[in-house]
PDB file of C-alpha atoms in Angstrom:
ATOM      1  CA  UNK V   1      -8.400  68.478 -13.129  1.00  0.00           C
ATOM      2  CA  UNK V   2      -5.893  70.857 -14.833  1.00  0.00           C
ATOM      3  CA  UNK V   3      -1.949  70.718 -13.250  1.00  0.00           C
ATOM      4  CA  UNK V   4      -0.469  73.689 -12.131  1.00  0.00           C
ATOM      5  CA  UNK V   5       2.863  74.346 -11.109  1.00  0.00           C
ATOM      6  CA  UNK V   6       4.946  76.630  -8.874  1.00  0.00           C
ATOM      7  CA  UNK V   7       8.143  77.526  -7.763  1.00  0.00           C
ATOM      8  CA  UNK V   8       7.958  79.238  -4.232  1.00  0.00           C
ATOM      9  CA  UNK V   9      11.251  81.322  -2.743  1.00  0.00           C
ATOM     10  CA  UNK V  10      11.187  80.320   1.032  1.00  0.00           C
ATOM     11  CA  UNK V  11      12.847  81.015   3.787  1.00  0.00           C
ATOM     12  CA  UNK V  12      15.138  78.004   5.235  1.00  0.00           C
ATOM     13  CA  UNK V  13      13.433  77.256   8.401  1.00  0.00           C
ATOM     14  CA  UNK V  14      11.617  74.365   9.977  1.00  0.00           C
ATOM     15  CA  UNK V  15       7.833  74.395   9.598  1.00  0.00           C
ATOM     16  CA  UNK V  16       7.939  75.819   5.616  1.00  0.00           C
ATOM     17  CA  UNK V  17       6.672  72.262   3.757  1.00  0.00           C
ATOM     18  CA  UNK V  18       3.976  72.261   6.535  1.00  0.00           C
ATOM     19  CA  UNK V  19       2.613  75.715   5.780  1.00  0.00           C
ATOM     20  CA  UNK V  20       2.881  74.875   2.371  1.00  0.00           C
ATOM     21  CA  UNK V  21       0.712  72.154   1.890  1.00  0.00           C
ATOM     22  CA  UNK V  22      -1.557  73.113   5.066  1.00  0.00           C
ATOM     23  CA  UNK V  23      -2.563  75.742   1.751  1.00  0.00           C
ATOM     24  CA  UNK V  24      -3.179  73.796  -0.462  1.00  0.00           C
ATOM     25  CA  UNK V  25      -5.001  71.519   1.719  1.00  0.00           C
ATOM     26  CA  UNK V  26      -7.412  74.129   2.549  1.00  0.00           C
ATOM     27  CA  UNK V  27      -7.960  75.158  -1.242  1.00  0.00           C
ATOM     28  CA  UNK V  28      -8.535  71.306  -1.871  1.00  0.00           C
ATOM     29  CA  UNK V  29      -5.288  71.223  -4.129  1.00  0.00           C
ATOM     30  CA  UNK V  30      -3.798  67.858  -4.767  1.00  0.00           C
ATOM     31  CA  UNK V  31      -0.060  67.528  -4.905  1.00  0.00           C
ATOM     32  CA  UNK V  32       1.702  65.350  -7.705  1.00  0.00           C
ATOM     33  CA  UNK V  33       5.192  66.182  -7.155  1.00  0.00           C
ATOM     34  CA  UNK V  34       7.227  68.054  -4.928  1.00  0.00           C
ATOM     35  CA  UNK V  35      11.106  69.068  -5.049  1.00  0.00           C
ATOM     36  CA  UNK V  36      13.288  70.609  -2.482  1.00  0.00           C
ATOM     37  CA  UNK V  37      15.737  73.332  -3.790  1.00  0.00           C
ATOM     38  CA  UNK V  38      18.514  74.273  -1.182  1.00  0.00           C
ATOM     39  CA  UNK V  39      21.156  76.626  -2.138  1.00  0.00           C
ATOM     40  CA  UNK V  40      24.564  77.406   0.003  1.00  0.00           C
ATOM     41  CA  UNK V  41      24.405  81.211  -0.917  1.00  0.00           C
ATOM     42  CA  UNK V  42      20.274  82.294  -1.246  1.00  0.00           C
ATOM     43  CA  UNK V  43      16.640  81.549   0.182  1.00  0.00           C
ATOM     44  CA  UNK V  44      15.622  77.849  -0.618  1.00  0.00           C
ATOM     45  CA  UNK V  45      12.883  77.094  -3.257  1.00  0.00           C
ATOM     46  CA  UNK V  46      10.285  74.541  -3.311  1.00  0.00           C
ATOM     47  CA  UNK V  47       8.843  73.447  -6.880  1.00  0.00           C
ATOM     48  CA  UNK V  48       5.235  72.064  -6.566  1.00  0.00           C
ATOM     49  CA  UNK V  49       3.101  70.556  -8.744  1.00  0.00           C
ATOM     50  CA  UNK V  50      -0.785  69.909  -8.076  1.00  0.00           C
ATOM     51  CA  UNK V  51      -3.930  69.476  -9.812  1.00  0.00           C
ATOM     52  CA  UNK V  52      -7.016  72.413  -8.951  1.00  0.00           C
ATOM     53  CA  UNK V  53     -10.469  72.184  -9.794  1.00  0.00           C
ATOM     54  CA  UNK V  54     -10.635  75.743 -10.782  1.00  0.00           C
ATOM     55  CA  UNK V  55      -8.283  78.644 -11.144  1.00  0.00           C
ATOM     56  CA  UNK V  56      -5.443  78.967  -8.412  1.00  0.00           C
ATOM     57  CA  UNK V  57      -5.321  82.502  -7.925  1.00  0.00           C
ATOM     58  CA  UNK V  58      -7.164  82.522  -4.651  1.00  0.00           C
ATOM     59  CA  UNK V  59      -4.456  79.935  -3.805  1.00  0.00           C
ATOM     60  CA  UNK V  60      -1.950  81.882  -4.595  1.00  0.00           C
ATOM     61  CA  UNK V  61      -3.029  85.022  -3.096  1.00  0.00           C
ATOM     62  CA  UNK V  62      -2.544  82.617   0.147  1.00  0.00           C
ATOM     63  CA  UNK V  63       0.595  81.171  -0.609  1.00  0.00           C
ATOM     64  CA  UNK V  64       2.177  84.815  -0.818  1.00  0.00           C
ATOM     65  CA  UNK V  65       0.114  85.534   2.655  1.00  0.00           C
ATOM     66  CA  UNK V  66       2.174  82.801   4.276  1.00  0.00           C
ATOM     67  CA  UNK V  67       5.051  83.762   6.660  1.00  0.00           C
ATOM     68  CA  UNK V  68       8.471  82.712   5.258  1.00  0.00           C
ATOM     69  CA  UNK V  69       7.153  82.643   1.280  1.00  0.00           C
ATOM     70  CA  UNK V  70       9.616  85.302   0.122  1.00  0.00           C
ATOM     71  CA  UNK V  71       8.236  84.891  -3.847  1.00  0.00           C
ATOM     72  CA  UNK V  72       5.791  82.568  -5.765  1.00  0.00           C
ATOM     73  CA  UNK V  73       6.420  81.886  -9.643  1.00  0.00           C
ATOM     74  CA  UNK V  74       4.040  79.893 -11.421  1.00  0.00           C
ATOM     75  CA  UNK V  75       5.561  77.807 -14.138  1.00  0.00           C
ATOM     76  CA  UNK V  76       5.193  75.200 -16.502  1.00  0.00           C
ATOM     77  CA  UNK V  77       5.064  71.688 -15.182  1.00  0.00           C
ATOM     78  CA  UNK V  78       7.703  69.481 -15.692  1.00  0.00           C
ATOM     79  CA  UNK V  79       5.976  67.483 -17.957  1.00  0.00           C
ATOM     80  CA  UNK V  80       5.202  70.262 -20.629  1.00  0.00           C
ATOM     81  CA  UNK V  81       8.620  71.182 -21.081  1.00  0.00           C
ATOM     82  CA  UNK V  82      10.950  68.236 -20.764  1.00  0.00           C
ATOM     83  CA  UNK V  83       7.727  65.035 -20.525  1.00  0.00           C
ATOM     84  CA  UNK V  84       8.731  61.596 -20.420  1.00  0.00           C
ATOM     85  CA  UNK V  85      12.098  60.568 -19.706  1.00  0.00           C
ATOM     86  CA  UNK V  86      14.311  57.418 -20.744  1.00  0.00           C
ATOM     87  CA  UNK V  87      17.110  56.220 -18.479  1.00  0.00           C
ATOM     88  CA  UNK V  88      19.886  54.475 -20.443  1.00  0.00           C
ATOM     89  CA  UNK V  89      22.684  53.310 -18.334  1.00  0.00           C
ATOM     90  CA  UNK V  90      25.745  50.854 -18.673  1.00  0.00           C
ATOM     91  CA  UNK V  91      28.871  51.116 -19.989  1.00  0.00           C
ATOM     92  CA  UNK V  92      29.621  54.232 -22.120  1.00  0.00           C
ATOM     93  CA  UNK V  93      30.869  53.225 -25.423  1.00  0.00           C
ATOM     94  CA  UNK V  94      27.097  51.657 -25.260  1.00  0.00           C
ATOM     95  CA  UNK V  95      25.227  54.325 -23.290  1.00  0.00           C
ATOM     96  CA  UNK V  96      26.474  56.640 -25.893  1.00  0.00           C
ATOM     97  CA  UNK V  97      25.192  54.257 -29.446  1.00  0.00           C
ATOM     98  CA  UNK V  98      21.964  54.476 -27.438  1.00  0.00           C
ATOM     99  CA  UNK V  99      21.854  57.582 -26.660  1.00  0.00           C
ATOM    100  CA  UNK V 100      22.298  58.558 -30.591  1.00  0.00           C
ATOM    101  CA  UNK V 101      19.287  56.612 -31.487  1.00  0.00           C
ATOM    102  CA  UNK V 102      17.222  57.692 -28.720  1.00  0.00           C
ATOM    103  CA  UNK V 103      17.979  61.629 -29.409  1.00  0.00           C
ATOM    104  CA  UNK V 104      17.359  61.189 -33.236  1.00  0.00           C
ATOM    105  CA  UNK V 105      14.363  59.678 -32.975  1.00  0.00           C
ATOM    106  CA  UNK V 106      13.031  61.587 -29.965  1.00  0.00           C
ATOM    107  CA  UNK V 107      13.249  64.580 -31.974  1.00  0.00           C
ATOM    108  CA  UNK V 108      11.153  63.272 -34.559  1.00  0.00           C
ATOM    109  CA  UNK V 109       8.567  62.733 -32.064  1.00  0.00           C
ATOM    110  CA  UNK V 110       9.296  66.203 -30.410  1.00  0.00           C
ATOM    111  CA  UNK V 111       8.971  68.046 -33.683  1.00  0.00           C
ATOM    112  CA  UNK V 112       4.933  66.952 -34.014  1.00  0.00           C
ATOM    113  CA  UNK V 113       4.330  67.527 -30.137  1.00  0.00           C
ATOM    114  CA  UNK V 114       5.813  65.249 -28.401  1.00  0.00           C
ATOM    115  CA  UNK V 115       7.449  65.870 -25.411  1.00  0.00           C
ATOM    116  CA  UNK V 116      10.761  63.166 -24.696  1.00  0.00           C
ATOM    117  CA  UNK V 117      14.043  63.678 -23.034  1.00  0.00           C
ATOM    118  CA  UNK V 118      16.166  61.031 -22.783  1.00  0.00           C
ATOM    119  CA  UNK V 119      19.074  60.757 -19.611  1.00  0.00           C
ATOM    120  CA  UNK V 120      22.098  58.874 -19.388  1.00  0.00           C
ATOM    121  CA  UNK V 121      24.139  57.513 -16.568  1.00  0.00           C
ATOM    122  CA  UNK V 122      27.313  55.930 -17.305  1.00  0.00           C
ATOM    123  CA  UNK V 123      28.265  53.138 -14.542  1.00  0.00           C
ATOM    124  CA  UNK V 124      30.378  50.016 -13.966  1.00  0.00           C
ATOM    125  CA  UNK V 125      30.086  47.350 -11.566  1.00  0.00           C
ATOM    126  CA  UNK V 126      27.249  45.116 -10.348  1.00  0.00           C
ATOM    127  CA  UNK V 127      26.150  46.477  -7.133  1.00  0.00           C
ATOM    128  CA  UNK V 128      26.190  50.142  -8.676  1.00  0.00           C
ATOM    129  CA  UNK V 129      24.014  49.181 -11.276  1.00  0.00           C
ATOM    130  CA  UNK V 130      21.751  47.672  -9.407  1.00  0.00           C
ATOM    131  CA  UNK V 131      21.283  50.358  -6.974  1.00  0.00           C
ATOM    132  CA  UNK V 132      20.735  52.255  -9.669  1.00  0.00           C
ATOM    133  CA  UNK V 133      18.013  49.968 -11.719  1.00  0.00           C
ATOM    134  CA  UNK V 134      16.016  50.540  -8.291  1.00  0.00           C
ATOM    135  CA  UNK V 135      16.218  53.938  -8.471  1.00  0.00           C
ATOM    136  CA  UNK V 136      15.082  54.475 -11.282  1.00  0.00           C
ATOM    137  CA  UNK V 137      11.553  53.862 -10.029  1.00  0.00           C
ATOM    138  CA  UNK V 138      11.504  56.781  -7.796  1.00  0.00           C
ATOM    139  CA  UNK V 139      12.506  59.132 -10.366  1.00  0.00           C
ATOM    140  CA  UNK V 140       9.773  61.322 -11.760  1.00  0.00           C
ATOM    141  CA  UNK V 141       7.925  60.600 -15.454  1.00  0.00           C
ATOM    142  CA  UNK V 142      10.526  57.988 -16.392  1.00  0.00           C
ATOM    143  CA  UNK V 143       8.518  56.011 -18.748  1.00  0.00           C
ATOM    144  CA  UNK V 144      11.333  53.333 -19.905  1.00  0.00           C
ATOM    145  CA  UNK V 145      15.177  51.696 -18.818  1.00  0.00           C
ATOM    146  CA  UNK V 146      17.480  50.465 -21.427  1.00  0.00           C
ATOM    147  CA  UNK V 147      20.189  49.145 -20.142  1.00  0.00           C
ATOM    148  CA  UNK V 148      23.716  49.383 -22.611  1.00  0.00           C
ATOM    149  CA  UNK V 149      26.390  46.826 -21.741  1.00  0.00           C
ATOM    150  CA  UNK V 150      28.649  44.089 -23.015  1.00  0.00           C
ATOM    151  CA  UNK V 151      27.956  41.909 -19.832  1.00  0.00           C
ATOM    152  CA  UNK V 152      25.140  42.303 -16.857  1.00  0.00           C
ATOM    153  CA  UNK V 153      23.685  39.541 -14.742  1.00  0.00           C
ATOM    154  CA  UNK V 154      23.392  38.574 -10.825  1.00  0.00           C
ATOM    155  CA  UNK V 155      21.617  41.440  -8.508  1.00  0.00           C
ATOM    156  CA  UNK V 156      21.219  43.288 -11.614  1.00  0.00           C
ATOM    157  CA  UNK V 157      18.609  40.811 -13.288  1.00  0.00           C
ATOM    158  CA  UNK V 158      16.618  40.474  -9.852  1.00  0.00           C
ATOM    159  CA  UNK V 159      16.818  44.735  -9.943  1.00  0.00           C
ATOM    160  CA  UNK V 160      15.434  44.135 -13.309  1.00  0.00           C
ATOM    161  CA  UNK V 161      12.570  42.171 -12.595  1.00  0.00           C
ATOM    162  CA  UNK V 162      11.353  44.292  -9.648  1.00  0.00           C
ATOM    163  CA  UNK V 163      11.214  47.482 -11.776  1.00  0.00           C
ATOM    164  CA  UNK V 164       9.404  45.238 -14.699  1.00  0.00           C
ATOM    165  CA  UNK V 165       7.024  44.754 -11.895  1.00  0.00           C
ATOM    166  CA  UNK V 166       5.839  47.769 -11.118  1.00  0.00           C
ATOM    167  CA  UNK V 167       5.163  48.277 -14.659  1.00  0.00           C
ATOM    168  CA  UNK V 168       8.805  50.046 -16.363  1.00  0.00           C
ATOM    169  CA  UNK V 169       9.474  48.813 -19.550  1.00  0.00           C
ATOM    170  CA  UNK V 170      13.262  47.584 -19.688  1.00  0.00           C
ATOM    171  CA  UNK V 171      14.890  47.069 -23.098  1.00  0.00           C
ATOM    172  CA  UNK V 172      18.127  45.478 -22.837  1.00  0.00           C
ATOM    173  CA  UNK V 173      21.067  45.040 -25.510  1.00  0.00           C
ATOM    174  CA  UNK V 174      22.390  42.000 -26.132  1.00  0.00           C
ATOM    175  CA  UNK V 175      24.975  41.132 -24.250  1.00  0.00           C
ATOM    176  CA  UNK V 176      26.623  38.622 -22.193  1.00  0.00           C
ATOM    177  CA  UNK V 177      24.458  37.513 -18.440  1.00  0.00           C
ATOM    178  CA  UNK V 178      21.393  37.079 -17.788  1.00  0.00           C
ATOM    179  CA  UNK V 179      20.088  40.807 -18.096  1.00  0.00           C
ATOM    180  CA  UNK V 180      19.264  40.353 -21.472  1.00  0.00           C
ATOM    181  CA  UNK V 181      16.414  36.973 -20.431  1.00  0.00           C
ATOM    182  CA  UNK V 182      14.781  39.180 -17.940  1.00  0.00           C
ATOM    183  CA  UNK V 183      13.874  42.265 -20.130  1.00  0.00           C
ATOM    184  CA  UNK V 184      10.881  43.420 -22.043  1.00  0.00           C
ATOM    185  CA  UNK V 185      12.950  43.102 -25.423  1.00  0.00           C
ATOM    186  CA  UNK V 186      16.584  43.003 -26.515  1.00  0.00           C
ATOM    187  CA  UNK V 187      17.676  44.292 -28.746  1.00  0.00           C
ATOM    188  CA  UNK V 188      21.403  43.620 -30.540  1.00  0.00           C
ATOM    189  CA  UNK V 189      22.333  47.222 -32.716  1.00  0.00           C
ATOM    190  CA  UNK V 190      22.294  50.029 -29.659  1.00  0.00           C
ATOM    191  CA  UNK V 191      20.931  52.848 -31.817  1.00  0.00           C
ATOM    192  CA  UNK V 192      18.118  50.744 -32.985  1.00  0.00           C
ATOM    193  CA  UNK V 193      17.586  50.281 -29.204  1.00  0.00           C
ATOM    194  CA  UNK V 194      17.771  53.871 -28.442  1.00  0.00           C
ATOM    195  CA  UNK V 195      15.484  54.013 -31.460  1.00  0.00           C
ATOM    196  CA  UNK V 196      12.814  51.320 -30.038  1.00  0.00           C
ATOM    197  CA  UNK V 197      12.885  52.749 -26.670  1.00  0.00           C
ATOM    198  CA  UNK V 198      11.690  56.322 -27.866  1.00  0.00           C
ATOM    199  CA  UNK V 199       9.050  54.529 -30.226  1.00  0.00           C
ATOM    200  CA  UNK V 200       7.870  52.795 -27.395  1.00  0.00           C
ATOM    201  CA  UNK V 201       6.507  55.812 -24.917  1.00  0.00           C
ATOM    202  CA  UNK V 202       5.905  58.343 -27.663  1.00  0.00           C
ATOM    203  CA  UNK V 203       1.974  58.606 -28.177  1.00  0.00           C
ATOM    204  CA  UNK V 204       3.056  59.150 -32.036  1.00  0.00           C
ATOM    205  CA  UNK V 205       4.602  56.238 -32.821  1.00  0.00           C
ATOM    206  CA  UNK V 206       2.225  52.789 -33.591  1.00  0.00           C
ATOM    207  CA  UNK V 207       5.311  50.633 -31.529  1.00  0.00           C
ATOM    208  CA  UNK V 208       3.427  48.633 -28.948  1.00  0.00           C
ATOM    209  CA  UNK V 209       6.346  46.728 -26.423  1.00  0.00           C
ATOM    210  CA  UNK V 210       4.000  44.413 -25.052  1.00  0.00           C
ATOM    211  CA  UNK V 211       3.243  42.948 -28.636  1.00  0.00           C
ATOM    212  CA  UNK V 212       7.278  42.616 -28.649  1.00  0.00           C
ATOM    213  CA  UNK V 213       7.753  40.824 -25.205  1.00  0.00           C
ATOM    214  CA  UNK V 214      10.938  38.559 -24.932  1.00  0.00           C
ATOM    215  CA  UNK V 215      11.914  38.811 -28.350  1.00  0.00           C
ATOM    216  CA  UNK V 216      14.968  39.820 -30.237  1.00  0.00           C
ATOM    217  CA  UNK V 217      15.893  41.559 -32.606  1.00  0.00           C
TER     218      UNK V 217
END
């Protein structure tokens, strides 16, 4: 089914997400991702994206009908305009190497259709980056994790393996700890990872990382 998306102005009350998806319920609308939008000085949004067999302008129709929806856009989803994401996080002399590669070659890929946006966190310390490895899970259409660093290891590497298990591709520089034996690949120039990482999520590049597991380059 098609994906449609929407960004609703609603009033800030209890009981809006319920009459939300109560409509799109009834119009047999499945939801794929939802975001709350909360602002200090105006109504609060609520960005929605669902798939529809069929048109949604019946559903819409609705959606305005509902006490407390002050406006309804429809939009783009996510995933036209920015698509997959990469995560690159770790120190930021090394975040930023990666990040070179990763733009550059992302906008090869963008250029003949793709759609790939790559995001960088810089972060220090062990616990941080492990909380943040875990996270990155349960952020939307992140499709890879390279992590940039001169030394990683400890609660990091078992955050490392539980994201590799739920099927995130990690690509890891080399560096000092034990990061770098419990990634997909690792890899030792960080623009060539940034590089790699891009080549292996874009649908236009003939880079497959499972044919790459555990080695180095």
């Amino acid at each position: 089914m098609p994906t449609h998306a929407v960004l609703l102005t609603v009033s800030d009350r209890p009981g809006m997400l319920f009459a939300i998806t109560k409509a799109l319920a009834d119009h047999q609308a499945n939801i794929s991702y939802i975001d709350l939008i909360r602002h200090a000085d105006r109504d609060a949004e609520v960005y929605l994206e669902f798939q529809l067999d069929g048109e949604p302008g019946a559903l819409y129709e609705e959606l305005r009908r509902t006490p407390g929806i002050v406006d309804l856009a429809a939009t783009p989803s996510f995933a036209r305009i920015y698509g997959k994401r990469i995560i690159v996080m770790g120190g930021g002399a090394q975040v930023g190497q990666v990040a070179m590669g990763a733009i550059a070659e992302a906008d090869r890929h963008n250029i003949r259709g793709e759609r790939i946006s790559i995001d960088t966190i810089p972060l220090v310390g062990e616990h941080e980056l492990a909380a943040a490895v875990r996270a990155v899970v349960r952020l939307p259409r992140v499709r890879a994790l390279v992590l940039a660093g001169s030394l990683m290891g400890g609660e990091i590497t078992r955050a490392v393996g539980e994201v590799r298990a739920k099927g995130l591709p990690v690509i890891s520089l080399n560096m000092a700890g034990s990061v770098p034996d419990a990634a997909d690949l690792v890899v030792s120039d960080p623009v060539q990872a940034g590089v790699m990482a891009v080549m292996a999520i874009a649908d236009t590049a003939k880079f497959d990382i499972v044919r790459q597991q555990k080695r180095r380059y």
